[in-house]
């Protein structure tokens, strides 16, 4: 049974029977996170996209741990150019790793990186489907609501869905509740809220409203772990 630990914003540690993964490791500068990047030991770093609040400490962690970064071709190639190990994939493609299968999904958002000389486009952003130890996790990344979430839900028996609720840059509460209906996971969990004033949202309202549709939802507190 995989174990998920929330590090705030969109950062999660996933411990499977075969490997330790971190998703969107924005730790340095994250006002909510209880851990520092230097304390993280992982085998893989999964990136939904390159924005600073997701890319975060990816390169430092990957290089120190000799971990493999898994992301879209553009972002994985950039990471390789910066001296990290990376496995490039793209939307709709899946790959079997030693811990399980990762498939990239669409996400409606931007994707760029600031190298200090302006923004460089990194191609499309992605969502992540991670199948390991017989369980399926969907990390939606940064995205607006899209109807194909229904297809993602129909084609994958998702045990746990991580959905942004913070509004402004991603879905807000109303759309996130509809996303939870579309994805139809066993349990939906809110993310991408309260890190900054601009994305303040009430995760308990999300939970109540998803429960009103007859589905399960819960908040994972920052620093809290959940076996799923
Ligand atoms: Ni973003
Ligand atoms: Mn973001």
Tab-separated table of C-alpha atoms and ligand atoms in Angstrom:
chain	number	residue	atom	x	y	z
A	1	UNK	CA	0.000	0.000	0.000
A	2	UNK	CA	1.655	3.276	-1.045
A	3	UNK	CA	2.048	6.054	1.496
A	4	UNK	CA	1.487	9.699	0.585
A	5	UNK	CA	2.862	12.595	2.661
A	6	UNK	CA	1.854	16.207	1.995
A	7	UNK	CA	4.589	18.845	1.990
A	8	UNK	CA	2.236	21.749	1.180
A	9	UNK	CA	1.179	23.372	-2.108
A	10	UNK	CA	1.490	20.585	-4.744
A	11	UNK	CA	4.449	18.762	-3.170
A	12	UNK	CA	3.907	15.179	-2.119
A	13	UNK	CA	6.204	12.330	-1.123
A	14	UNK	CA	4.999	8.928	-2.368
A	15	UNK	CA	6.551	5.853	-0.801
A	16	UNK	CA	5.879	2.648	-2.714
A	17	UNK	CA	7.219	-0.833	-1.914
A	18	UNK	CA	9.977	-0.321	-4.513
A	19	UNK	CA	10.869	3.368	-4.510
A	20	UNK	CA	10.447	6.819	-3.013
A	21	UNK	CA	9.073	9.552	-5.275
A	22	UNK	CA	8.585	13.253	-4.760
A	23	UNK	CA	6.102	15.217	-6.856
A	24	UNK	CA	6.534	18.972	-7.567
A	25	UNK	CA	9.139	19.555	-4.818
A	26	UNK	CA	8.632	23.248	-4.086
A	27	UNK	CA	10.200	23.269	-0.607
A	28	UNK	CA	12.694	26.159	-0.457
A	29	UNK	CA	10.595	29.320	-0.191
A	30	UNK	CA	7.394	27.378	0.463
A	31	UNK	CA	5.901	29.061	3.534
A	32	UNK	CA	3.870	25.967	4.477
A	33	UNK	CA	6.324	23.124	4.145
A	34	UNK	CA	7.711	21.389	7.243
A	35	UNK	CA	10.760	19.916	5.459
A	36	UNK	CA	13.863	21.292	3.809
A	37	UNK	CA	15.067	20.030	0.469
A	38	UNK	CA	18.300	18.709	1.971
A	39	UNK	CA	16.292	16.316	4.189
A	40	UNK	CA	14.534	14.655	1.247
A	41	UNK	CA	15.822	11.296	0.005
A	42	UNK	CA	14.126	9.927	-3.095
A	43	UNK	CA	14.681	7.740	-6.153
A	44	UNK	CA	12.500	9.792	-8.524
A	45	UNK	CA	11.334	13.393	-8.907
A	46	UNK	CA	8.087	13.818	-10.863
A	47	UNK	CA	7.302	17.240	-12.310
A	48	UNK	CA	3.918	18.376	-13.620
A	49	UNK	CA	5.447	21.537	-15.074
A	50	UNK	CA	8.277	24.044	-14.709
A	51	UNK	CA	6.722	26.929	-12.788
A	52	UNK	CA	8.795	27.775	-9.730
A	53	UNK	CA	6.115	26.653	-7.274
A	54	UNK	CA	6.371	23.122	-8.746
A	55	UNK	CA	9.912	22.786	-10.138
A	56	UNK	CA	11.240	24.109	-6.849
A	57	UNK	CA	14.209	22.097	-5.588
A	58	UNK	CA	13.962	19.433	-8.301
A	59	UNK	CA	17.493	19.815	-9.634
A	60	UNK	CA	19.165	19.957	-6.210
A	61	UNK	CA	17.264	16.924	-4.939
A	62	UNK	CA	17.775	14.898	-8.119
A	63	UNK	CA	21.515	15.562	-8.251
A	64	UNK	CA	22.150	14.938	-4.548
A	65	UNK	CA	20.093	11.722	-4.511
A	66	UNK	CA	21.118	10.588	-8.011
A	67	UNK	CA	17.364	10.432	-8.594
A	68	UNK	CA	15.684	10.398	-11.998
A	69	UNK	CA	13.420	13.299	-12.944
A	70	UNK	CA	10.279	12.199	-14.798
A	71	UNK	CA	8.503	14.844	-16.854
A	72	UNK	CA	7.577	16.032	-20.323
A	73	UNK	CA	10.248	15.910	-23.039
A	74	UNK	CA	10.943	19.639	-22.899
A	75	UNK	CA	11.325	19.876	-19.133
A	76	UNK	CA	13.177	16.559	-18.801
A	77	UNK	CA	15.604	17.673	-21.520
A	78	UNK	CA	16.158	20.962	-19.712
A	79	UNK	CA	16.919	19.050	-16.498
A	80	UNK	CA	19.417	16.862	-18.369
A	81	UNK	CA	21.082	20.016	-19.708
A	82	UNK	CA	21.481	21.132	-16.080
A	83	UNK	CA	23.240	17.887	-15.127
A	84	UNK	CA	20.368	15.833	-13.697
A	85	UNK	CA	19.237	12.364	-14.748
A	86	UNK	CA	15.848	12.530	-16.422
A	87	UNK	CA	13.325	10.333	-18.202
A	88	UNK	CA	11.413	12.240	-20.889
A	89	UNK	CA	7.804	11.317	-21.640
A	90	UNK	CA	4.836	13.074	-23.145
A	91	UNK	CA	1.108	13.468	-22.807
A	92	UNK	CA	-0.811	10.252	-23.368
A	93	UNK	CA	2.336	8.190	-23.012
A	94	UNK	CA	2.963	5.776	-20.165
A	95	UNK	CA	6.115	3.989	-19.066
A	96	UNK	CA	6.806	1.108	-16.692
A	97	UNK	CA	9.386	2.045	-14.075
A	98	UNK	CA	10.705	-0.273	-11.349
A	99	UNK	CA	8.084	1.071	-8.910
A	100	UNK	CA	5.102	1.100	-11.281
A	101	UNK	CA	3.669	2.927	-14.262
A	102	UNK	CA	3.568	6.655	-14.898
A	103	UNK	CA	1.325	8.186	-17.559
A	104	UNK	CA	1.149	11.877	-18.378
A	105	UNK	CA	-2.243	13.501	-18.904
A	106	UNK	CA	-3.246	16.852	-20.297
A	107	UNK	CA	-3.493	19.877	-18.030
A	108	UNK	CA	-4.739	23.283	-19.142
A	109	UNK	CA	-2.177	25.782	-17.912
A	110	UNK	CA	1.097	27.457	-18.932
A	111	UNK	CA	4.578	26.018	-18.628
A	112	UNK	CA	7.686	28.165	-18.543
A	113	UNK	CA	10.858	28.542	-16.559
A	114	UNK	CA	12.629	31.722	-15.528
A	115	UNK	CA	16.340	31.278	-16.102
A	116	UNK	CA	17.041	34.846	-15.016
A	117	UNK	CA	17.026	36.089	-18.609
A	118	UNK	CA	13.279	36.018	-19.086
A	119	UNK	CA	10.759	33.225	-19.397
A	120	UNK	CA	11.551	30.220	-21.572
A	121	UNK	CA	8.611	28.116	-22.741
A	122	UNK	CA	8.763	24.477	-21.678
A	123	UNK	CA	5.984	23.109	-23.884
A	124	UNK	CA	2.695	21.940	-22.452
A	125	UNK	CA	2.200	21.187	-18.754
A	126	UNK	CA	0.939	17.799	-17.600
A	127	UNK	CA	-0.959	15.864	-14.993
A	128	UNK	CA	0.418	12.626	-13.573
A	129	UNK	CA	-1.140	9.188	-13.264
A	130	UNK	CA	0.996	6.970	-11.030
A	131	UNK	CA	0.106	3.269	-10.715
A	132	UNK	CA	2.077	1.438	-8.033
A	133	UNK	CA	1.398	-1.424	-5.601
A	134	UNK	CA	-2.035	-1.940	-7.180
A	135	UNK	CA	-3.163	1.643	-6.506
A	136	UNK	CA	-3.642	4.580	-8.863
A	137	UNK	CA	-2.849	8.171	-7.894
A	138	UNK	CA	-3.847	11.147	-10.065
A	139	UNK	CA	-1.983	14.414	-9.475
A	140	UNK	CA	-3.780	16.919	-11.695
A	141	UNK	CA	-0.946	19.475	-11.687
A	142	UNK	CA	-1.991	23.072	-12.289
A	143	UNK	CA	-5.069	23.053	-14.477
A	144	UNK	CA	-8.464	24.442	-15.198
A	145	UNK	CA	-11.453	22.135	-15.331
A	146	UNK	CA	-11.665	20.090	-18.531
A	147	UNK	CA	-14.238	17.626	-19.760
A	148	UNK	CA	-11.594	14.966	-20.536
A	149	UNK	CA	-11.258	14.455	-16.785
A	150	UNK	CA	-14.293	12.228	-17.333
A	151	UNK	CA	-12.238	10.117	-19.741
A	152	UNK	CA	-9.353	9.959	-17.283
A	153	UNK	CA	-11.811	8.743	-14.649
A	154	UNK	CA	-13.450	6.212	-16.949
A	155	UNK	CA	-10.174	4.710	-18.151
A	156	UNK	CA	-8.443	4.547	-14.785
A	157	UNK	CA	-9.744	3.227	-11.471
A	158	UNK	CA	-8.301	6.117	-9.487
A	159	UNK	CA	-7.867	5.534	-5.782
A	160	UNK	CA	-6.696	9.006	-4.849
A	161	UNK	CA	-7.073	12.270	-6.809
A	162	UNK	CA	-5.107	15.401	-5.898
A	163	UNK	CA	-6.968	18.429	-7.269
A	164	UNK	CA	-6.070	22.142	-7.174
A	165	UNK	CA	-8.697	24.361	-5.534
A	166	UNK	CA	-6.940	27.721	-5.044
A	167	UNK	CA	-8.459	29.631	-7.984
A	168	UNK	CA	-6.711	32.439	-9.917
A	169	UNK	CA	-4.017	30.194	-11.482
A	170	UNK	CA	-6.017	26.937	-11.425
A	171	UNK	CA	-9.505	25.651	-10.779
A	172	UNK	CA	-11.331	27.271	-7.900
A	173	UNK	CA	-13.732	25.491	-5.578
A	174	UNK	CA	-16.726	25.266	-7.925
A	175	UNK	CA	-14.741	23.756	-10.768
A	176	UNK	CA	-12.715	21.512	-8.463
A	177	UNK	CA	-15.912	19.966	-7.087
A	178	UNK	CA	-16.989	19.205	-10.666
A	179	UNK	CA	-13.501	17.827	-11.361
A	180	UNK	CA	-13.900	15.435	-8.429
A	181	UNK	CA	-17.190	14.233	-9.995
A	182	UNK	CA	-15.533	13.761	-13.398
A	183	UNK	CA	-12.446	11.946	-12.086
A	184	UNK	CA	-14.596	9.881	-9.708
A	185	UNK	CA	-11.710	8.793	-7.505
A	186	UNK	CA	-12.289	6.769	-4.354
A	187	UNK	CA	-10.996	9.778	-2.438
A	188	UNK	CA	-10.394	13.360	-3.616
A	189	UNK	CA	-7.901	15.604	-1.833
A	190	UNK	CA	-7.455	19.384	-2.299
A	191	UNK	CA	-4.088	20.986	-3.074
A	192	UNK	CA	-2.646	24.284	-4.393
A	193	UNK	CA	-4.328	26.533	-1.799
A	194	UNK	CA	-3.320	28.833	1.081
A	195	UNK	CA	0.376	28.917	0.128
A	196	UNK	CA	-0.020	32.569	-0.888
A	197	UNK	CA	-2.775	35.115	-0.243
A	198	UNK	CA	-3.805	34.965	-3.891
A	199	UNK	CA	-4.834	31.307	-3.620
A	200	UNK	CA	-6.592	31.259	-0.252
A	201	UNK	CA	-9.392	28.707	-0.273
A	202	UNK	CA	-11.318	26.635	2.245
A	203	UNK	CA	-10.368	22.954	1.839
A	204	UNK	CA	-13.144	21.895	4.218
A	205	UNK	CA	-15.734	23.480	1.943
A	206	UNK	CA	-14.287	21.441	-0.928
A	207	UNK	CA	-14.608	18.285	1.170
A	208	UNK	CA	-18.198	19.070	2.198
A	209	UNK	CA	-19.294	19.822	-1.332
A	210	UNK	CA	-17.670	16.697	-2.802
A	211	UNK	CA	-19.291	14.646	-0.049
A	212	UNK	CA	-22.645	16.225	-1.014
A	213	UNK	CA	-22.235	14.555	-4.414
A	214	UNK	CA	-21.945	11.149	-2.694
A	215	UNK	CA	-18.181	10.850	-3.047
A	216	UNK	CA	-15.376	10.703	-0.523
A	217	UNK	CA	-13.000	13.592	0.022
A	218	UNK	CA	-10.630	14.596	2.757
A	219	UNK	CA	-8.023	17.171	3.635
A	220	UNK	CA	-4.467	15.986	4.153
A	221	UNK	CA	-2.818	18.438	6.499
A	222	UNK	CA	0.686	19.648	5.687
A	223	UNK	CA	3.091	17.099	7.136
A	224	UNK	CA	0.387	14.447	7.394
A	225	UNK	CA	0.645	11.013	5.764
A	226	UNK	CA	-2.027	8.783	4.285
A	227	UNK	CA	-1.875	5.132	3.215
A	228	UNK	CA	-3.989	4.723	0.114
B	1	LIG	NI1	1.811	26.676	-12.636
B	2	LIG	MN1	1.222	26.402	-9.377
